[in-house]
Amino acid sequence: NKATHATGTGKGVLGDNKSFNTLSSSGTYYLQDSTRNLKTYTARNSANENLLPGTLLSDSDNYWTDGAAVDAHTYAAEVYDYYKTKFNRNSFDGNGAAIKSTVHFGRNFNNAYWNGAQMIYGDGDGSTFVPLSGALDVVGHEITHAVIERSANLVYENQSGALNESFADVLGNLIEDRDNGWLLGEDIYTPSVSGDALRSMSNPESQGDPAHMDDYKNLPNTREGDWGGVHTNSGIPNKAFVNFVETSGITRDNAGKVWYRALTSYMTSRSDFDDARNATIQAATDLFGSSSTEVTAVTNAWAAVGVG
Ligand SMILES: Cc1cccc(C(=O)O)c1OC(=O)C1CC1
Ligand SMILES: [Ca+2]
Ligand SMILES: [Zn+2]
């Protein structure tokens, strides 16, 4: 008998109820959404990347109690839908590529990343992080790394790497779509501390990150130097995006269209902050006209962080 679509239900990492597409085959349900080409696996706490993607998650009654898996699957569906409906992009490659997510990678693993082929989520150590798929902005960030790789393919070091991180933060928060929500990872970071986050786009300095070129951190291009500070110098383009949204009165959707068009039409692997400024000005010009308030706002937004 062939596999058929089913609807699973379950609780996410934070105990919230949700439903999602699963596949039913020979009496077993699988975490596979064939309408969006999503598959969610478990590494069963192995840290061996050679065993990825691991085991496709299955369940006997389609009621799922693995919160990390439920969130990885449902949030990947939300990210897929965002790219499809807002930008008419079918998956990260634009061609319906399978979005594979593996949860429970490693032990106490405080990390989440795109490894060039799939997403990998650790469970966190319970004090710095809870399972990292439990935040929509994180899942949006990780899948956007894949979109970036298949478009501008910004090299993950120095200014191009900081742009890679920034575009992932921007899209992650646009997809999460919270009121004045410019924090990253707030839902899964330090469960015993409220109000903090991994990063803040509106106030990078609050997490020790620069919000202006004057404070650009010249870190070594090594693992210890975070490849030239890609997760910290991202504060500068992040702040530029927040300036753009908050001074122009543009909708978040239209701001996202400007950034997406810059990324996919004008930026390349070695684009630096000045190139990103020019790309976003060109994209705003394409979409709203050279004398539009949007073009003025995006120009001022970069100037305010010392770019241009
Ligand atoms: C938690 C974490 C550790 C290392 C790299 C990344 C990474 O994906 O760059 C990472 O995920 C994030 O930054 C998400 C957005 C909060
Ligand atoms: Ca957020
Ligand atoms: Zn990242």
mmCIF file of N, CA and C in Angstrom, residues 57-167:
data_model
loop_
_atom_site.group_PDB
_atom_site.id
_atom_site.type_symbol
_atom_site.label_atom_id
_atom_site.label_comp_id
_atom_site.label_asym_id
_atom_site.label_seq_id
_atom_site.Cartn_x
_atom_site.Cartn_y
_atom_site.Cartn_z
ATOM 1 N N LEU A 57 12.383 10.215 11.735
ATOM 2 C CA LEU A 57 11.578 10.021 12.955
ATOM 3 C C LEU A 57 10.239 9.383 12.630
ATOM 4 N N SER A 58 9.864 8.395 13.432
ATOM 5 C CA SER A 58 8.592 7.685 13.226
ATOM 6 C C SER A 58 7.842 7.628 14.547
ATOM 7 N N ASP A 59 6.539 7.362 14.405
ATOM 8 C CA ASP A 59 5.692 7.293 15.597
ATOM 9 C C ASP A 59 4.537 6.341 15.304
ATOM 10 N N SER A 60 4.026 5.701 16.328
ATOM 11 C CA SER A 60 2.991 4.671 16.092
ATOM 12 C C SER A 60 1.585 5.278 16.004
ATOM 13 N N ASP A 61 1.336 6.395 16.717
ATOM 14 C CA ASP A 61 -0.056 6.894 16.747
ATOM 15 C C ASP A 61 -0.201 8.328 16.243
ATOM 16 N N ASN A 62 0.891 8.921 15.693
ATOM 17 C CA ASN A 62 0.826 10.277 15.110
ATOM 18 C C ASN A 62 0.582 11.369 16.150
ATOM 19 N N TYR A 63 0.814 11.005 17.471
ATOM 20 C CA TYR A 63 0.853 12.032 18.511
ATOM 21 C C TYR A 63 2.297 12.067 18.979
ATOM 22 N N TRP A 64 2.989 13.203 18.740
ATOM 23 C CA TRP A 64 4.443 13.265 18.874
ATOM 24 C C TRP A 64 4.853 13.987 20.156
ATOM 25 N N THR A 65 5.701 13.370 20.946
ATOM 26 C CA THR A 65 6.088 13.950 22.232
ATOM 27 C C THR A 65 7.518 14.502 22.211
ATOM 28 N N ASP A 66 8.232 14.338 21.090
ATOM 29 C CA ASP A 66 9.612 14.850 20.994
ATOM 30 C C ASP A 66 9.551 16.309 20.555
ATOM 31 N N GLY A 67 9.641 17.227 21.536
ATOM 32 C CA GLY A 67 9.469 18.656 21.261
ATOM 33 C C GLY A 67 10.447 19.205 20.251
ATOM 34 N N ALA A 68 11.699 18.756 20.343
ATOM 35 C CA ALA A 68 12.730 19.250 19.418
ATOM 36 C C ALA A 68 12.374 18.872 17.988
ATOM 37 N N ALA A 69 11.864 17.641 17.821
ATOM 38 C CA ALA A 69 11.492 17.171 16.475
ATOM 39 C C ALA A 69 10.249 17.900 15.975
ATOM 40 N N VAL A 70 9.256 18.060 16.861
ATOM 41 C CA VAL A 70 8.011 18.754 16.486
ATOM 42 C C VAL A 70 8.332 20.173 15.999
ATOM 43 N N ASP A 71 9.188 20.880 16.729
ATOM 44 C CA ASP A 71 9.512 22.264 16.350
ATOM 45 C C ASP A 71 10.385 22.337 15.109
ATOM 46 N N ALA A 72 11.360 21.433 14.988
ATOM 47 C CA ALA A 72 12.210 21.457 13.782
ATOM 48 C C ALA A 72 11.328 21.295 12.539
ATOM 49 N N HIS A 73 10.355 20.392 12.652
ATOM 50 C CA HIS A 73 9.474 20.073 11.514
ATOM 51 C C HIS A 73 8.474 21.201 11.222
ATOM 52 N N THR A 74 7.831 21.701 12.280
ATOM 53 C CA THR A 74 6.797 22.731 12.060
ATOM 54 C C THR A 74 7.429 24.072 11.679
ATOM 55 N N TYR A 75 8.555 24.400 12.293
ATOM 56 C CA TYR A 75 9.188 25.686 11.968
ATOM 57 C C TYR A 75 9.815 25.652 10.574
ATOM 58 N N ALA A 76 10.315 24.487 10.158
ATOM 59 C CA ALA A 76 10.832 24.378 8.783
ATOM 60 C C ALA A 76 9.692 24.613 7.791
ATOM 61 N N ALA A 77 8.498 24.119 8.123
ATOM 62 C CA ALA A 77 7.336 24.336 7.242
ATOM 63 C C ALA A 77 6.995 25.824 7.158
ATOM 64 N N GLU A 78 7.077 26.520 8.305
ATOM 65 C CA GLU A 78 6.784 27.968 8.311
ATOM 66 C C GLU A 78 7.819 28.726 7.476
ATOM 67 N N VAL A 79 9.080 28.325 7.601
ATOM 68 C CA VAL A 79 10.135 29.008 6.835
ATOM 69 C C VAL A 79 9.947 28.730 5.349
ATOM 70 N N TYR A 80 9.631 27.463 5.010
ATOM 71 C CA TYR A 80 9.366 27.111 3.606
ATOM 72 C C TYR A 80 8.236 28.003 3.062
ATOM 73 N N ASP A 81 7.152 28.114 3.821
ATOM 74 C CA ASP A 81 5.993 28.893 3.370
ATOM 75 C C ASP A 81 6.342 30.365 3.206
ATOM 76 N N TYR A 82 7.192 30.910 4.111
ATOM 77 C CA TYR A 82 7.566 32.317 4.015
ATOM 78 C C TYR A 82 8.286 32.576 2.691
ATOM 79 N N TYR A 83 9.287 31.745 2.392
ATOM 80 C CA TYR A 83 10.060 31.958 1.150
ATOM 81 C C TYR A 83 9.191 31.773 -0.095
ATOM 82 N N LYS A 84 8.229 30.831 0.008
ATOM 83 C CA LYS A 84 7.370 30.558 -1.164
ATOM 84 C C LYS A 84 6.397 31.703 -1.390
ATOM 85 N N THR A 85 5.744 32.149 -0.286
ATOM 86 C CA THR A 85 4.687 33.154 -0.465
ATOM 87 C C THR A 85 5.249 34.561 -0.630
ATOM 88 N N LYS A 86 6.335 34.892 0.081
ATOM 89 C CA LYS A 86 6.842 36.281 -0.004
ATOM 90 C C LYS A 86 7.736 36.500 -1.217
ATOM 91 N N PHE A 87 8.534 35.479 -1.562
ATOM 92 C CA PHE A 87 9.528 35.683 -2.635
ATOM 93 C C PHE A 87 9.343 34.702 -3.789
ATOM 94 N N ASN A 88 8.304 33.862 -3.696
ATOM 95 C CA ASN A 88 8.085 32.819 -4.701
ATOM 96 C C ASN A 88 9.333 31.965 -4.899
ATOM 97 N N ARG A 89 10.031 31.681 -3.781
ATOM 98 C CA ARG A 89 11.217 30.807 -3.837
ATOM 99 C C ARG A 89 10.810 29.449 -3.289
ATOM 100 N N ASN A 90 10.976 28.415 -4.089
ATOM 101 C CA ASN A 90 10.588 27.051 -3.705
ATOM 102 C C ASN A 90 11.766 26.345 -3.052
ATOM 103 N N SER A 91 11.783 26.395 -1.711
ATOM 104 C CA SER A 91 12.865 25.844 -0.886
ATOM 105 C C SER A 91 14.143 26.672 -1.001
ATOM 106 N N PHE A 92 15.228 26.207 -0.332
ATOM 107 C CA PHE A 92 16.432 27.056 -0.261
ATOM 108 C C PHE A 92 17.114 27.191 -1.610
ATOM 109 N N ASP A 93 16.914 26.195 -2.491
ATOM 110 C CA ASP A 93 17.587 26.266 -3.808
ATOM 111 C C ASP A 93 16.678 26.833 -4.894
ATOM 112 N N GLY A 94 15.442 27.156 -4.548
ATOM 113 C CA GLY A 94 14.516 27.675 -5.560
ATOM 114 C C GLY A 94 13.945 26.578 -6.428
ATOM 115 N N ASN A 95 14.347 25.324 -6.150
ATOM 116 C CA ASN A 95 13.918 24.217 -7.016
ATOM 117 C C ASN A 95 13.357 23.036 -6.224
ATOM 118 N N GLY A 96 12.805 23.331 -5.054
ATOM 119 C CA GLY A 96 12.123 22.288 -4.276
ATOM 120 C C GLY A 96 13.030 21.298 -3.598
ATOM 121 N N ALA A 97 14.278 21.676 -3.326
ATOM 122 C CA ALA A 97 15.217 20.753 -2.665
ATOM 123 C C ALA A 97 14.658 20.303 -1.322
ATOM 124 N N ALA A 98 14.948 19.062 -0.958
ATOM 125 C CA ALA A 98 14.481 18.531 0.321
ATOM 126 C C ALA A 98 15.128 19.297 1.463
ATOM 127 N N ILE A 99 14.306 19.722 2.421
ATOM 128 C CA ILE A 99 14.815 20.388 3.625
ATOM 129 C C ILE A 99 14.915 19.304 4.695
ATOM 130 N N LYS A 100 16.139 18.896 4.993
ATOM 131 C CA LYS A 100 16.379 17.844 5.973
ATOM 132 C C LYS A 100 16.872 18.459 7.270
ATOM 133 N N SER A 101 16.232 18.067 8.375
ATOM 134 C CA SER A 101 16.625 18.571 9.696
ATOM 135 C C SER A 101 16.932 17.373 10.580
ATOM 136 N N THR A 102 18.044 17.451 11.306
ATOM 137 C CA THR A 102 18.366 16.415 12.277
ATOM 138 C C THR A 102 18.404 17.034 13.677
ATOM 139 N N VAL A 103 17.641 16.458 14.588
ATOM 140 C CA VAL A 103 17.629 16.941 15.977
ATOM 141 C C VAL A 103 18.389 15.946 16.855
ATOM 142 N N HIS A 104 18.614 16.364 18.132
ATOM 143 C CA HIS A 104 19.359 15.527 19.092
ATOM 144 C C HIS A 104 20.740 15.157 18.572
ATOM 145 N N PHE A 105 21.394 16.143 17.944
ATOM 146 C CA PHE A 105 22.770 15.908 17.507
ATOM 147 C C PHE A 105 23.716 16.152 18.681
ATOM 148 N N GLY A 106 24.561 15.208 19.000
ATOM 149 C CA GLY A 106 25.547 15.367 20.071
ATOM 150 C C GLY A 106 24.898 15.371 21.448
ATOM 151 N N ARG A 107 25.742 15.659 22.454
ATOM 152 C CA ARG A 107 25.259 15.705 23.839
ATOM 153 C C ARG A 107 25.487 17.113 24.365
ATOM 154 N N ASN A 108 24.465 17.688 24.999
ATOM 155 C CA ASN A 108 24.577 19.050 25.557
ATOM 156 C C ASN A 108 25.130 20.030 24.520
ATOM 157 N N PHE A 109 24.770 19.824 23.273
ATOM 158 C CA PHE A 109 25.360 20.563 22.162
ATOM 159 C C PHE A 109 24.679 21.924 22.029
ATOM 160 N N ASN A 110 25.448 23.004 22.358
ATOM 161 C CA ASN A 110 24.886 24.368 22.323
ATOM 162 C C ASN A 110 25.072 24.987 20.948
ATOM 163 N N ASN A 111 24.492 24.358 19.938
ATOM 164 C CA ASN A 111 24.771 24.806 18.583
ATOM 165 C C ASN A 111 23.649 24.428 17.637
ATOM 166 N N ALA A 112 23.559 25.175 16.561
ATOM 167 C CA ALA A 112 22.642 24.829 15.468
ATOM 168 C C ALA A 112 23.333 25.314 14.215
ATOM 169 N N TYR A 113 23.312 24.552 13.167
ATOM 170 C CA TYR A 113 23.982 25.028 11.951
ATOM 171 C C TYR A 113 23.506 24.298 10.711
ATOM 172 N N TRP A 114 23.775 24.896 9.572
ATOM 173 C CA TRP A 114 23.562 24.323 8.248
ATOM 174 C C TRP A 114 24.918 23.765 7.822
ATOM 175 N N ASN A 115 25.002 22.489 7.482
ATOM 176 C CA ASN A 115 26.330 21.921 7.181
ATOM 177 C C ASN A 115 26.594 21.839 5.682
ATOM 178 N N GLY A 116 25.818 22.588 4.908
ATOM 179 C CA GLY A 116 26.002 22.562 3.455
ATOM 180 C C GLY A 116 25.009 21.636 2.781
ATOM 181 N N ALA A 117 24.396 20.744 3.585
ATOM 182 C CA ALA A 117 23.419 19.806 3.013
ATOM 183 C C ALA A 117 22.130 19.733 3.829
ATOM 184 N N GLN A 118 22.227 20.042 5.127
ATOM 185 C CA GLN A 118 21.040 19.895 5.971
ATOM 186 C C GLN A 118 21.197 20.737 7.227
ATOM 187 N N MET A 119 20.134 20.815 8.032
ATOM 188 C CA MET A 119 20.202 21.515 9.311
ATOM 189 C C MET A 119 20.471 20.530 10.421
ATOM 190 N N ILE A 120 21.237 21.017 11.406
ATOM 191 C CA ILE A 120 21.619 20.187 12.535
ATOM 192 C C ILE A 120 21.326 20.969 13.806
ATOM 193 N N TYR A 121 20.611 20.358 14.742
ATOM 194 C CA TYR A 121 20.257 21.041 15.995
ATOM 195 C C TYR A 121 20.729 20.240 17.203
ATOM 196 N N GLY A 122 21.428 20.948 18.096
ATOM 197 C CA GLY A 122 21.778 20.325 19.363
ATOM 198 C C GLY A 122 20.636 20.470 20.353
ATOM 199 N N ASP A 123 20.729 19.760 21.468
ATOM 200 C CA ASP A 123 19.716 19.839 22.522
ATOM 201 C C ASP A 123 20.019 20.951 23.519
ATOM 202 N N GLY A 124 21.225 21.558 23.378
ATOM 203 C CA GLY A 124 21.627 22.540 24.391
ATOM 204 C C GLY A 124 21.990 21.820 25.679
ATOM 205 N N ASP A 125 22.602 22.555 26.611
ATOM 206 C CA ASP A 125 23.005 21.928 27.879
ATOM 207 C C ASP A 125 21.973 22.192 28.976
ATOM 208 N N GLY A 126 20.867 22.831 28.588
ATOM 209 C CA GLY A 126 19.806 23.073 29.562
ATOM 210 C C GLY A 126 19.970 24.362 30.346
ATOM 211 N N SER A 127 21.179 24.959 30.319
ATOM 212 C CA SER A 127 21.293 26.253 31.004
ATOM 213 C C SER A 127 21.623 27.372 30.012
ATOM 214 N N THR A 128 22.535 27.112 29.073
ATOM 215 C CA THR A 128 22.768 28.115 28.026
ATOM 216 C C THR A 128 21.660 28.045 26.985
ATOM 217 N N PHE A 129 21.334 26.823 26.571
ATOM 218 C CA PHE A 129 20.270 26.617 25.574
ATOM 219 C C PHE A 129 19.382 25.447 25.969
ATOM 220 N N VAL A 130 18.121 25.542 25.552
ATOM 221 C CA VAL A 130 17.247 24.363 25.495
ATOM 222 C C VAL A 130 17.302 23.919 24.026
ATOM 223 N N PRO A 131 16.702 22.782 23.633
ATOM 224 C CA PRO A 131 16.835 22.347 22.227
ATOM 225 C C PRO A 131 16.625 23.471 21.226
ATOM 226 N N LEU A 132 17.624 23.631 20.339
ATOM 227 C CA LEU A 132 17.720 24.849 19.569
ATOM 228 C C LEU A 132 16.698 24.988 18.438
ATOM 229 N N SER A 133 16.004 23.899 18.096
ATOM 230 C CA SER A 133 14.954 24.022 17.065
ATOM 231 C C SER A 133 13.692 24.641 17.658
ATOM 232 N N GLY A 134 13.716 24.923 18.950
ATOM 233 C CA GLY A 134 12.538 25.457 19.636
ATOM 234 C C GLY A 134 12.281 26.936 19.399
ATOM 235 N N ALA A 135 12.990 27.543 18.445
ATOM 236 C CA ALA A 135 12.782 28.971 18.152
ATOM 237 C C ALA A 135 12.659 29.161 16.650
ATOM 238 N N LEU A 136 11.583 29.807 16.218
ATOM 239 C CA LEU A 136 11.357 30.033 14.788
ATOM 240 C C LEU A 136 12.431 30.925 14.175
ATOM 241 N N ASP A 137 12.936 31.914 14.930
ATOM 242 C CA ASP A 137 13.982 32.787 14.349
ATOM 243 C C ASP A 137 15.284 32.008 14.136
ATOM 244 N N VAL A 138 15.538 31.016 14.966
ATOM 245 C CA VAL A 138 16.729 30.183 14.792
ATOM 246 C C VAL A 138 16.580 29.302 13.554
ATOM 247 N N VAL A 139 15.434 28.652 13.400
ATOM 248 C CA VAL A 139 15.204 27.790 12.227
ATOM 249 C C VAL A 139 15.234 28.646 10.956
ATOM 250 N N GLY A 140 14.640 29.821 11.029
ATOM 251 C CA GLY A 140 14.679 30.743 9.880
ATOM 252 C C GLY A 140 16.103 31.174 9.570
ATOM 253 N N HIS A 141 16.887 31.412 10.607
ATOM 254 C CA HIS A 141 18.299 31.781 10.438
ATOM 255 C C HIS A 141 19.063 30.666 9.729
ATOM 256 N N GLU A 142 18.838 29.422 10.203
ATOM 257 C CA GLU A 142 19.614 28.301 9.637
ATOM 258 C C GLU A 142 19.244 28.029 8.185
ATOM 259 N N ILE A 143 17.961 28.041 7.869
ATOM 260 C CA ILE A 143 17.556 27.777 6.486
ATOM 261 C C ILE A 143 17.989 28.928 5.580
ATOM 262 N N THR A 144 18.051 30.147 6.141
ATOM 263 C CA THR A 144 18.518 31.282 5.342
ATOM 264 C C THR A 144 20.006 31.136 5.008
ATOM 265 N N HIS A 145 20.781 30.487 5.890
ATOM 266 C CA HIS A 145 22.177 30.189 5.525
ATOM 267 C C HIS A 145 22.209 29.368 4.236
ATOM 268 N N ALA A 146 21.249 28.459 4.077
ATOM 269 C CA ALA A 146 21.207 27.636 2.866
ATOM 270 C C ALA A 146 20.805 28.487 1.657
ATOM 271 N N VAL A 147 19.851 29.397 1.852
ATOM 272 C CA VAL A 147 19.434 30.298 0.765
ATOM 273 C C VAL A 147 20.618 31.162 0.336
ATOM 274 N N ILE A 148 21.358 31.673 1.323
ATOM 275 C CA ILE A 148 22.526 32.521 1.032
ATOM 276 C C ILE A 148 23.560 31.736 0.229
ATOM 277 N N GLU A 149 23.772 30.485 0.652
ATOM 278 C CA GLU A 149 24.768 29.633 -0.010
ATOM 279 C C GLU A 149 24.402 29.409 -1.477
ATOM 280 N N ARG A 150 23.076 29.329 -1.746
ATOM 281 C CA ARG A 150 22.614 29.081 -3.115
ATOM 282 C C ARG A 150 22.386 30.374 -3.882
ATOM 283 N N SER A 151 22.726 31.521 -3.276
ATOM 284 C CA SER A 151 22.546 32.789 -4.020
ATOM 285 C C SER A 151 23.863 33.539 -3.992
ATOM 286 N N ALA A 152 24.023 34.565 -3.175
ATOM 287 C CA ALA A 152 25.287 35.326 -3.144
ATOM 288 C C ALA A 152 26.455 34.453 -2.688
ATOM 289 N N ASN A 153 26.145 33.442 -1.870
ATOM 290 C CA ASN A 153 27.173 32.509 -1.358
ATOM 291 C C ASN A 153 28.288 33.282 -0.655
ATOM 292 N N LEU A 154 27.890 34.193 0.229
ATOM 293 C CA LEU A 154 28.804 35.061 0.976
ATOM 294 C C LEU A 154 29.819 34.222 1.763
ATOM 295 N N VAL A 155 31.108 34.430 1.505
ATOM 296 C CA VAL A 155 32.166 33.662 2.166
ATOM 297 C C VAL A 155 32.120 33.915 3.665
ATOM 298 N N TYR A 156 32.155 32.851 4.485
ATOM 299 C CA TYR A 156 31.896 32.933 5.913
ATOM 300 C C TYR A 156 33.127 33.426 6.689
ATOM 301 N N GLU A 157 33.573 34.641 6.354
ATOM 302 C CA GLU A 157 34.683 35.246 7.095
ATOM 303 C C GLU A 157 34.650 36.753 6.895
ATOM 304 N N ASN A 158 35.167 37.512 7.881
ATOM 305 C CA ASN A 158 35.308 38.968 7.772
ATOM 306 C C ASN A 158 33.983 39.626 7.358
ATOM 307 N N GLN A 159 34.000 40.663 6.483
ATOM 308 C CA GLN A 159 32.761 41.399 6.239
ATOM 309 C C GLN A 159 31.726 40.580 5.467
ATOM 310 N N SER A 160 32.168 39.739 4.507
ATOM 311 C CA SER A 160 31.184 38.921 3.774
ATOM 312 C C SER A 160 30.539 37.923 4.733
ATOM 313 N N GLY A 161 31.305 37.428 5.679
ATOM 314 C CA GLY A 161 30.768 36.489 6.673
ATOM 315 C C GLY A 161 29.817 37.178 7.636
ATOM 316 N N ALA A 162 30.139 38.420 8.019
ATOM 317 C CA ALA A 162 29.247 39.178 8.908
ATOM 318 C C ALA A 162 27.935 39.486 8.184
ATOM 319 N N LEU A 163 28.013 39.695 6.853
ATOM 320 C CA LEU A 163 26.784 39.897 6.066
ATOM 321 C C LEU A 163 25.985 38.598 5.998
ATOM 322 N N ASN A 164 26.694 37.465 5.849
ATOM 323 C CA ASN A 164 26.030 36.157 5.844
ATOM 324 C C ASN A 164 25.229 36.004 7.131
ATOM 325 N N GLU A 165 25.892 36.273 8.259
ATOM 326 C CA GLU A 165 25.206 36.197 9.559
ATOM 327 C C GLU A 165 24.068 37.196 9.660
ATOM 328 N N SER A 166 24.289 38.418 9.166
ATOM 329 C CA SER A 166 23.260 39.449 9.296
ATOM 330 C C SER A 166 22.016 39.121 8.474
ATOM 331 N N PHE A 167 22.210 38.682 7.232
ATOM 332 C CA PHE A 167 21.040 38.344 6.405
ATOM 333 C C PHE A 167 20.265 37.182 7.027
#
